[in-house]
PDB file of C-alpha atoms in Angstrom:
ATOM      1  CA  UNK A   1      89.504  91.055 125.733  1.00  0.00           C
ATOM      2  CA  UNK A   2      92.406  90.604 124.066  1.00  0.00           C
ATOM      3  CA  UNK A   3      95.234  93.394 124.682  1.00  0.00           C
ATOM      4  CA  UNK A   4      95.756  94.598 121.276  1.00  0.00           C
ATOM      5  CA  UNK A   5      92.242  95.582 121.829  1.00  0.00           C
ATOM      6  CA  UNK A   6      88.278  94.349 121.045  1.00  0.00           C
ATOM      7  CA  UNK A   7      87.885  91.745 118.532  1.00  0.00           C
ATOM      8  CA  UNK A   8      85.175  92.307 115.847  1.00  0.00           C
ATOM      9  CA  UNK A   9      82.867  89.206 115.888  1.00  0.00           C
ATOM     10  CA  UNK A  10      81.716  87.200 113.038  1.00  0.00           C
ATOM     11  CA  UNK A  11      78.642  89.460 113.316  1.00  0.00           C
ATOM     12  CA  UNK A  12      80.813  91.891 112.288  1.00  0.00           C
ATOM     13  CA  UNK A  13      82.112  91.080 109.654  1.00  0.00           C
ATOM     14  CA  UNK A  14      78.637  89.580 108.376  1.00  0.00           C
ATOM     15  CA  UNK A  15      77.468  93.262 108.885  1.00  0.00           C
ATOM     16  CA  UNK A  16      80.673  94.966 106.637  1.00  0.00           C
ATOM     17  CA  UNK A  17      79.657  92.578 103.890  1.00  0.00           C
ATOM     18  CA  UNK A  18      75.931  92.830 103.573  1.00  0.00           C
ATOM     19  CA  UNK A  19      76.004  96.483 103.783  1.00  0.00           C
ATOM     20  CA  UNK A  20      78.517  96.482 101.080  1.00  0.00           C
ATOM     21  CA  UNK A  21      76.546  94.455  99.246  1.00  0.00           C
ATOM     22  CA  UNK A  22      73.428  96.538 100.031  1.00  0.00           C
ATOM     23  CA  UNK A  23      71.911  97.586  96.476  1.00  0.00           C
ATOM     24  CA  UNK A  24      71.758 101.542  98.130  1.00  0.00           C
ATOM     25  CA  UNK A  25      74.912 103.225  96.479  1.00  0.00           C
ATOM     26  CA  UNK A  26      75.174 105.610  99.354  1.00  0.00           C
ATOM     27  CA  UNK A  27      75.083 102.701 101.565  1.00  0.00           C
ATOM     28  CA  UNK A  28      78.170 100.749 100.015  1.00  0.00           C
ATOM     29  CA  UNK A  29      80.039 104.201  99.423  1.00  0.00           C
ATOM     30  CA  UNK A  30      79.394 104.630 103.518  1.00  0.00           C
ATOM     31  CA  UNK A  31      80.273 100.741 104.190  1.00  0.00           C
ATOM     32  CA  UNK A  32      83.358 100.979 102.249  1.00  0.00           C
ATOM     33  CA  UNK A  33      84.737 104.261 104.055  1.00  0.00           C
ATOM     34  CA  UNK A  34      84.227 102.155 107.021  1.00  0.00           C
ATOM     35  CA  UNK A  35      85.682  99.076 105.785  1.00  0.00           C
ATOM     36  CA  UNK A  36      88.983 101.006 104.610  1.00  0.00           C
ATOM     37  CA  UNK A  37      89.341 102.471 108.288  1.00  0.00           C
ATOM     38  CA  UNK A  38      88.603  99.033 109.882  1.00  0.00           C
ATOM     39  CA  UNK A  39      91.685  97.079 107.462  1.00  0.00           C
ATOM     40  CA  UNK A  40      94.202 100.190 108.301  1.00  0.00           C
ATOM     41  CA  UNK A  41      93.408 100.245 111.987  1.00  0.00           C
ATOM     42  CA  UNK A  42      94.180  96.169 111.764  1.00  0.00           C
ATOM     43  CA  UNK A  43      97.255  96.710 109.694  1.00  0.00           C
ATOM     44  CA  UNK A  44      98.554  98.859 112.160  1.00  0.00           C
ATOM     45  CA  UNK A  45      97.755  96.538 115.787  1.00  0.00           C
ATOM     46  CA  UNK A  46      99.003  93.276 113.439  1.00  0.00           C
ATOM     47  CA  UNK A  47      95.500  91.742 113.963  1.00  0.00           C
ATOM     48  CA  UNK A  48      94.674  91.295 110.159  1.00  0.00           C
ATOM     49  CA  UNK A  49      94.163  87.951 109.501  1.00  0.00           C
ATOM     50  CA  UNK A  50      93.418  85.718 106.327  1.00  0.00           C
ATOM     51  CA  UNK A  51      89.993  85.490 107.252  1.00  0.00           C
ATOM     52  CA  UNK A  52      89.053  88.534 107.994  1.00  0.00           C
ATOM     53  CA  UNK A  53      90.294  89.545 104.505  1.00  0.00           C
ATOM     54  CA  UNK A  54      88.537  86.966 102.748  1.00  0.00           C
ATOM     55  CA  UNK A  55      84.915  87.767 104.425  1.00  0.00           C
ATOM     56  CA  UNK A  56      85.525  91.192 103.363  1.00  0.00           C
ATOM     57  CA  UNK A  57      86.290  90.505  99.561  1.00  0.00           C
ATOM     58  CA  UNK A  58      83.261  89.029  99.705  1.00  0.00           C
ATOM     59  CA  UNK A  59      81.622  92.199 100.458  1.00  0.00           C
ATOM     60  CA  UNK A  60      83.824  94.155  98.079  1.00  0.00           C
ATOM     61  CA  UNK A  61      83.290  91.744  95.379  1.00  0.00           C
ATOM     62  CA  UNK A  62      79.093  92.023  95.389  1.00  0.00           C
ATOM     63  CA  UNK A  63      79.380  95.922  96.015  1.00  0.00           C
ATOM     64  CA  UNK A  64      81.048  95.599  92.429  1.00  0.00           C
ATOM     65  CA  UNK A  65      78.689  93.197  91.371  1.00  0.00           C
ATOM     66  CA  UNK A  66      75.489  95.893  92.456  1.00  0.00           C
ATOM     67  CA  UNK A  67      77.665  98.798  90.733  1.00  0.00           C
ATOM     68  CA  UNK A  68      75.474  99.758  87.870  1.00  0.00           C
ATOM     69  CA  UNK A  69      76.757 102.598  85.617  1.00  0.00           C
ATOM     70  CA  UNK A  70      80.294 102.539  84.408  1.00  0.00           C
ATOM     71  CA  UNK A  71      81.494 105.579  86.154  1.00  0.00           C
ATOM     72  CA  UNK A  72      79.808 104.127  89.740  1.00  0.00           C
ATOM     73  CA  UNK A  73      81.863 100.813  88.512  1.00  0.00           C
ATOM     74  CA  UNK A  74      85.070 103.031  87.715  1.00  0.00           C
ATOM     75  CA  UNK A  75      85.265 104.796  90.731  1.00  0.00           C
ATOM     76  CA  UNK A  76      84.256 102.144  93.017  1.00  0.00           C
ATOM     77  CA  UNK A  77      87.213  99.952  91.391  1.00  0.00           C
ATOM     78  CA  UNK A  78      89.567 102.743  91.967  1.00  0.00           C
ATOM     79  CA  UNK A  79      88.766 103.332  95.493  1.00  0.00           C
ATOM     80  CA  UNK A  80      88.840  99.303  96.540  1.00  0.00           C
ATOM     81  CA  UNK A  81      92.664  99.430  94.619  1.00  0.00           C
ATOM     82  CA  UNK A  82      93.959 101.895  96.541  1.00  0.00           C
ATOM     83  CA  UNK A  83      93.243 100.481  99.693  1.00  0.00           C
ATOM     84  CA  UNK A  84      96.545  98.447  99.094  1.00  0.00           C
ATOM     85  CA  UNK A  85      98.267 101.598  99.485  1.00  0.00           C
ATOM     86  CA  UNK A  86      96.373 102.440 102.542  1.00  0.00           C
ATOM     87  CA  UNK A  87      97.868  99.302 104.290  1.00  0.00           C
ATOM     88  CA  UNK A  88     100.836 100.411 106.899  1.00  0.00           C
ATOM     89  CA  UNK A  89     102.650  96.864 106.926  1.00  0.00           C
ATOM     90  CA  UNK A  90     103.269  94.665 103.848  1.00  0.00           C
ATOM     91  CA  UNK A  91     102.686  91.362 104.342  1.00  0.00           C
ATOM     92  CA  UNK A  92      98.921  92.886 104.706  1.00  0.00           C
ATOM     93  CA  UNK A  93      98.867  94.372 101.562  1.00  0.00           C
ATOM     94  CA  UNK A  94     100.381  91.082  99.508  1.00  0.00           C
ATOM     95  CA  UNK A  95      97.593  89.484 102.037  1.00  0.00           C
ATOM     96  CA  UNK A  96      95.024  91.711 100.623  1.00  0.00           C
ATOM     97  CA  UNK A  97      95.567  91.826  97.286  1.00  0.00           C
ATOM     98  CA  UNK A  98      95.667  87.434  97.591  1.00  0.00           C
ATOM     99  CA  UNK A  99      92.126  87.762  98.816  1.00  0.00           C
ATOM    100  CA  UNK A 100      91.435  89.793  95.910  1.00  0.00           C
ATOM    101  CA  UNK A 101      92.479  87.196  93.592  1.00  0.00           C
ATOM    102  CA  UNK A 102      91.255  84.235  95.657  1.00  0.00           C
ATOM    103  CA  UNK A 103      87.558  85.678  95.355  1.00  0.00           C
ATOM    104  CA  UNK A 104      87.840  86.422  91.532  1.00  0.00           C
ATOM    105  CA  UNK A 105      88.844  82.933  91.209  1.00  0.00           C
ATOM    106  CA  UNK A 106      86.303  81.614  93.760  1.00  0.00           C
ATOM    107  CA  UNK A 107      83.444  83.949  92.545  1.00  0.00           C
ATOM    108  CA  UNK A 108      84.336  83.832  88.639  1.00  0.00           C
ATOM    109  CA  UNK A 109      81.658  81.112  87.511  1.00  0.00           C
ATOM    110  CA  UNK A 110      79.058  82.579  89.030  1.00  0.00           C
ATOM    111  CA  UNK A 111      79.339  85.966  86.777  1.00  0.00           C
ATOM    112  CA  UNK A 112      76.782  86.806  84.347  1.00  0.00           C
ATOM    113  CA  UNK A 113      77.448  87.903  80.828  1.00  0.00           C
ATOM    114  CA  UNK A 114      75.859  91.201  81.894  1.00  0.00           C
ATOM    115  CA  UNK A 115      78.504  91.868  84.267  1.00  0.00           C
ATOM    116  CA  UNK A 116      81.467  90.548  82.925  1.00  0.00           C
ATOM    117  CA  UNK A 117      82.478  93.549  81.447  1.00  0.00           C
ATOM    118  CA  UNK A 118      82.414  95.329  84.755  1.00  0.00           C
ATOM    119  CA  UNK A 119      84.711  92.414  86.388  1.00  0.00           C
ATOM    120  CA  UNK A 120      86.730  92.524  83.683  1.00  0.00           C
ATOM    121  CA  UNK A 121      87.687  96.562  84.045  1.00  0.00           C
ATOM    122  CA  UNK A 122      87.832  95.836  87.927  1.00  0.00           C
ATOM    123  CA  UNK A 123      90.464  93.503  87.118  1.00  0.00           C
ATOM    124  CA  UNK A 124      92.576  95.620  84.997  1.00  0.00           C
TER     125      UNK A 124
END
């Protein structure tokens, strides 16, 4: 074990993602809580790492994606942006937000006309 303390495994991370993808809104609004303590805690040892960030943009992108009404979607988009602001050091947060653009970019074609509108307000 590393001394900055345990390393979360690929399992991990596999489990942040599909329960923020889950289609249970109580479920992503639990993952996410989760997910915001996990990237501060990070943050604050130095341990966040490209990777890491990436995997969970994937999560955060398809708990958008499963967002249904527009308030859900509003509120949802809200509390994923501020998690920039939750970020103790810096480079983090420009590393965070960079994941947030690399999956929009990466996950772009694959969005339906039903849920563009949704990606679009996410964006803004």
């Amino acid at each position: 074990m590393p001394a900055d303390g345990p390393a979360v495994s690929d399992d991990a991370h596999i489990s942040f993602a599909k329960r923020l993808a889950h289609n249970d809104k109580d479920m992503r609004r639990a993952a996410l809580k989760k997910v915001k303590r996990w990237l501060v805690t990070k943050s604050k040892q130095g341990t966040l790492d490209q990777d890491e960030i990436l995997k969970i943009w994937k999560g955060l992108h398809y708990s958008m994606w499963y967002s249904d009404k527009p308030l859900t979607q509003e509120s949802l988009a809200l509390d994923i942006s501020q998690i920039v602001s939750l970020l103790p050091d810096i480079d983090d947060a420009v590393n965070f937000f960079g994941g947030f653009c690399e999956t929009i970019a990466r996950e772009w074609v694959g969005i339906d006309r039903q849920r563009l509108d949704k990606f679009y307000m996410f964006i803004k």
